[in-house]
Every structure is written in C-alpha cells, then in structure tokens.
JSON list of C-alpha atoms in Angstrom, two decimals:
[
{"chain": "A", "resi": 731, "resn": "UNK", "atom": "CA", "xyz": [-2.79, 14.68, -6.55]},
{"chain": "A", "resi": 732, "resn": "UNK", "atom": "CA", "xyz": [0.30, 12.18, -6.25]},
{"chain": "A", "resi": 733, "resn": "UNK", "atom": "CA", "xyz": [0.58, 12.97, -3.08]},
{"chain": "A", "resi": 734, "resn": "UNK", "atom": "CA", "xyz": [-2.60, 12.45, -1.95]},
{"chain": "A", "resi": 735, "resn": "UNK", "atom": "CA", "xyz": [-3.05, 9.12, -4.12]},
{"chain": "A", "resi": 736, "resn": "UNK", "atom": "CA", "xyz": [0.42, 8.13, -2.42]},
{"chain": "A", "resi": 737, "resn": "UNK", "atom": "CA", "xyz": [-1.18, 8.95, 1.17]},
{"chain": "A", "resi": 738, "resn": "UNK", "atom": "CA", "xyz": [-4.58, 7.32, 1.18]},
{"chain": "A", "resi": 739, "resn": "UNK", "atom": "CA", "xyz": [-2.95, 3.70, -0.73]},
{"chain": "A", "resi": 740, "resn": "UNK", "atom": "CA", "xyz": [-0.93, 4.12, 2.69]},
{"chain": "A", "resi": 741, "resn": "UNK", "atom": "CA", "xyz": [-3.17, 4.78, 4.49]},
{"chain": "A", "resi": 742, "resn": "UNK", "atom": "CA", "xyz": [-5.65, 1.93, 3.36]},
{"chain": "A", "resi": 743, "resn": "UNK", "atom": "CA", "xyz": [-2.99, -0.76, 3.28]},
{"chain": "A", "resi": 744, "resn": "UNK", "atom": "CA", "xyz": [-2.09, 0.46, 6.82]},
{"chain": "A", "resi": 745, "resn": "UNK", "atom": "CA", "xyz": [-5.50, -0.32, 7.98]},
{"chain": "A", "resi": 746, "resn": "UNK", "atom": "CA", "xyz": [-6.00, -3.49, 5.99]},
{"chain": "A", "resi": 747, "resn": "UNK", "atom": "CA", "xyz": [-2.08, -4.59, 7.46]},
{"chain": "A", "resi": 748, "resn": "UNK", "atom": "CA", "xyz": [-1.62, -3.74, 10.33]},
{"chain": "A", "resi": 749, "resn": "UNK", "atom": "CA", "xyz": [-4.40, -5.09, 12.46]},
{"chain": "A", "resi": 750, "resn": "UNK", "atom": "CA", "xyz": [-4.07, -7.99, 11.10]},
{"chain": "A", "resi": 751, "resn": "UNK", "atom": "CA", "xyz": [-0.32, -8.52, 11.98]},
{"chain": "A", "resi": 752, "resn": "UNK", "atom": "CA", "xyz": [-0.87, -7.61, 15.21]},
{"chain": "A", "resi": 753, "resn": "UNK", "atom": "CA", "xyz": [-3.58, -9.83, 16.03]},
{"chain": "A", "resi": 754, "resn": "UNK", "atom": "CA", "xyz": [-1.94, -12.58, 14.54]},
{"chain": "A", "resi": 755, "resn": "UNK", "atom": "CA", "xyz": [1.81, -11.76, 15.63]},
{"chain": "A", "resi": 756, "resn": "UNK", "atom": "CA", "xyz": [1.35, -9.42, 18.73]},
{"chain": "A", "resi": 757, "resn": "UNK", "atom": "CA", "xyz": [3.03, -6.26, 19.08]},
{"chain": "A", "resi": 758, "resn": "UNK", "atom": "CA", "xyz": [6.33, -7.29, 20.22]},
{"chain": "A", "resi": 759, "resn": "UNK", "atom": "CA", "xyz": [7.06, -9.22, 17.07]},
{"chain": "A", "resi": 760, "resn": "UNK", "atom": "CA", "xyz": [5.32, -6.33, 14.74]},
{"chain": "A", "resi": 761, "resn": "UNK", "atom": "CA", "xyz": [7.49, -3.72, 16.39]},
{"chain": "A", "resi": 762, "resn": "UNK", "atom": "CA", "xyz": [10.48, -5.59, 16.97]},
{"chain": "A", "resi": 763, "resn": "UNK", "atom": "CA", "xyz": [12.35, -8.31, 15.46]},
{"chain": "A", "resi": 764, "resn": "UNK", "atom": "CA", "xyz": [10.22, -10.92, 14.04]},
{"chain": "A", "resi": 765, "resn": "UNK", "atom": "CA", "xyz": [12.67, -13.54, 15.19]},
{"chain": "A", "resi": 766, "resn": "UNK", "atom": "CA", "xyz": [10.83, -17.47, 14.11]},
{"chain": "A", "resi": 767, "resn": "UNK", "atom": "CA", "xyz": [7.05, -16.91, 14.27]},
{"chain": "A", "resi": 768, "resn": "UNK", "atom": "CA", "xyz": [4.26, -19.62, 13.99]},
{"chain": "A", "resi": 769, "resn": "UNK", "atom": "CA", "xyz": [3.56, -20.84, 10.64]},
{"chain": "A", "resi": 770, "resn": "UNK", "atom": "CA", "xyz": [-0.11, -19.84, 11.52]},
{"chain": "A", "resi": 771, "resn": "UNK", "atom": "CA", "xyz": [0.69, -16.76, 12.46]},
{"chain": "A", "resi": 772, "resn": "UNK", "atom": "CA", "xyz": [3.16, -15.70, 9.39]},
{"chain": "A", "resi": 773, "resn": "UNK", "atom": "CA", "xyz": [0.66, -16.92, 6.93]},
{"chain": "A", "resi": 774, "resn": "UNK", "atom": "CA", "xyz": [-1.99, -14.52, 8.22]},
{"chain": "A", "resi": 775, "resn": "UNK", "atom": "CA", "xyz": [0.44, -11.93, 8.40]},
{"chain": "A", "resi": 776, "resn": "UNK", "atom": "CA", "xyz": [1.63, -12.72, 5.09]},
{"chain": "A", "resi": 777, "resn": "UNK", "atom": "CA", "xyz": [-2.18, -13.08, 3.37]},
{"chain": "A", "resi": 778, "resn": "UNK", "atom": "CA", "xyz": [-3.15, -9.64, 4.85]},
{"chain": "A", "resi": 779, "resn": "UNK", "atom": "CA", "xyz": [-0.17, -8.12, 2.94]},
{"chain": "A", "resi": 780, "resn": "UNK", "atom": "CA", "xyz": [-1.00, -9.60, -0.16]},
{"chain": "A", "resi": 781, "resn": "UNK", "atom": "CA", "xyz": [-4.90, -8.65, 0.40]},
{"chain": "A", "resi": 782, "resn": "UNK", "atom": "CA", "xyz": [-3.68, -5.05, 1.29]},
{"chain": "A", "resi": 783, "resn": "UNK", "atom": "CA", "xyz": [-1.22, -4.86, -2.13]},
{"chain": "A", "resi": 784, "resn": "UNK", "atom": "CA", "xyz": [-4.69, -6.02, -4.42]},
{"chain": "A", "resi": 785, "resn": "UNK", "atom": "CA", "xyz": [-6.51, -3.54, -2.84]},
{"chain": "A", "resi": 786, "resn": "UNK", "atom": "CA", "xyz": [-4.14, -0.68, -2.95]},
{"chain": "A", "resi": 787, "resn": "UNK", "atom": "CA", "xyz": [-3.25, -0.81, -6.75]},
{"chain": "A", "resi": 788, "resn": "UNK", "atom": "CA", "xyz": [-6.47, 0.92, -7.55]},
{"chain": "A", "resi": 789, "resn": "UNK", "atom": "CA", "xyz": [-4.41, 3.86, -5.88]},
{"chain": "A", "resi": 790, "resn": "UNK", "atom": "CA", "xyz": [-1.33, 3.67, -7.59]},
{"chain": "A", "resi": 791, "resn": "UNK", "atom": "CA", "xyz": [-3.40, 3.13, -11.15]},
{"chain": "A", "resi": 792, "resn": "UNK", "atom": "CA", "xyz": [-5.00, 6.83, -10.10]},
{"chain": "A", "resi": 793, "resn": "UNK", "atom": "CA", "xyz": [-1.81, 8.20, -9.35]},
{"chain": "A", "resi": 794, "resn": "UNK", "atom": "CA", "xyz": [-0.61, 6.60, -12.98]},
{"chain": "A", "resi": 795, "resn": "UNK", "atom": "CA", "xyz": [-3.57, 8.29, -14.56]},
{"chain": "A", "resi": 796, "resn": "UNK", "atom": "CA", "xyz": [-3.06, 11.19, -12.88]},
{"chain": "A", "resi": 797, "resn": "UNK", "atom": "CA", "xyz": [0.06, 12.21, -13.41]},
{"chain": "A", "resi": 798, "resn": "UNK", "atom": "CA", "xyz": [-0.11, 11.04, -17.32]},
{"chain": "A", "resi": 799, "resn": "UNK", "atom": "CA", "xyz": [-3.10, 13.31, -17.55]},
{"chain": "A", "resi": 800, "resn": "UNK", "atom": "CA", "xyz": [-1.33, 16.43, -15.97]},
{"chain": "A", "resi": 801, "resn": "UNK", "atom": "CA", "xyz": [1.14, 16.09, -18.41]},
{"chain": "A", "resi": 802, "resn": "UNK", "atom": "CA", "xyz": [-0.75, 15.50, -21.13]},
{"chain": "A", "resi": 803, "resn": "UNK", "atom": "CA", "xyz": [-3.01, 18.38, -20.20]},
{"chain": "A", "resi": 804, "resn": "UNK", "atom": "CA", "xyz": [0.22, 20.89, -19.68]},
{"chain": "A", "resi": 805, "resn": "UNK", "atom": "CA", "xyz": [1.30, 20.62, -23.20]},
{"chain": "A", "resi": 806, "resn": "UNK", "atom": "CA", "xyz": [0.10, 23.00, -25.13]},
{"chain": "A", "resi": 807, "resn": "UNK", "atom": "CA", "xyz": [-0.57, 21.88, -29.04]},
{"chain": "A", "resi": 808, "resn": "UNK", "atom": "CA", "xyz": [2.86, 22.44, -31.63]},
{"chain": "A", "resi": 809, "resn": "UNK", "atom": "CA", "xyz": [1.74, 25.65, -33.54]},
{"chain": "A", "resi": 810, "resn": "UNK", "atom": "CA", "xyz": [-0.15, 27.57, -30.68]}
]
C-alpha cells in the first residue's frame, strides 16, 4: 500500500508537472540544463510545482494513515 500511494502521488504530480514545464520551458531546458530562463516562463514552471505538491499530499497523508494503521492493526493486544 506504500508503494502504491508512493506511485500514483508520482504519478499525478508527473502529470500535473510536467506538461506544464514543457510548455512553458520547452524540452531542451526540461531535459537539460535550465541555464537563465524567462521570468515568465520559470514562474509557470515554478506555480505548476507548487500546484502539483498541494495536490499530491492527499497521497502522502494515505500513505501516513496507512502505514500507522498496519501497524497498529499487527499488534496483537498485551495478554493475548
């Protein structure tokens, strides 16, 4: 369950990042070295990263949850 909690944030922030970074910065600079890019272009870059982090720690609460539960759950009570 960590795994796949650790996999689909990835995956979403991916999609939520990576498009837009491209788009606004082109491939070469994405890819490569980011060398001086536009203001513009670094600020969209930069806002899609910060949209993709508030929308990915939904997935990293889960995992939290998840792996508190398991533990919880493989205790078994003092006295049993």
């Amino acid at each position: 369950s960590v795994a796949a909690g650790v996999v689909c944030g990835g995956a979403v922030s991916a999609l939520l990042t990576v498009p837009a970074s491209v788009a606004a910065l082109g491939w070469h600079r994405v890819l490569g070295p980011l060398d001086s890019p536009d203001p513009g272009a670094f600020a969209v870059a930069t806002a899609s990263d910060l949209v993709a982090s508030a929308v990915t720690l939904p997935f990293l609460a889960l995992v939290l949850v998840l792996v508190a539960g398991g533990r919880r759950l493989a205790r078994t009570p003092a006295g049993q």
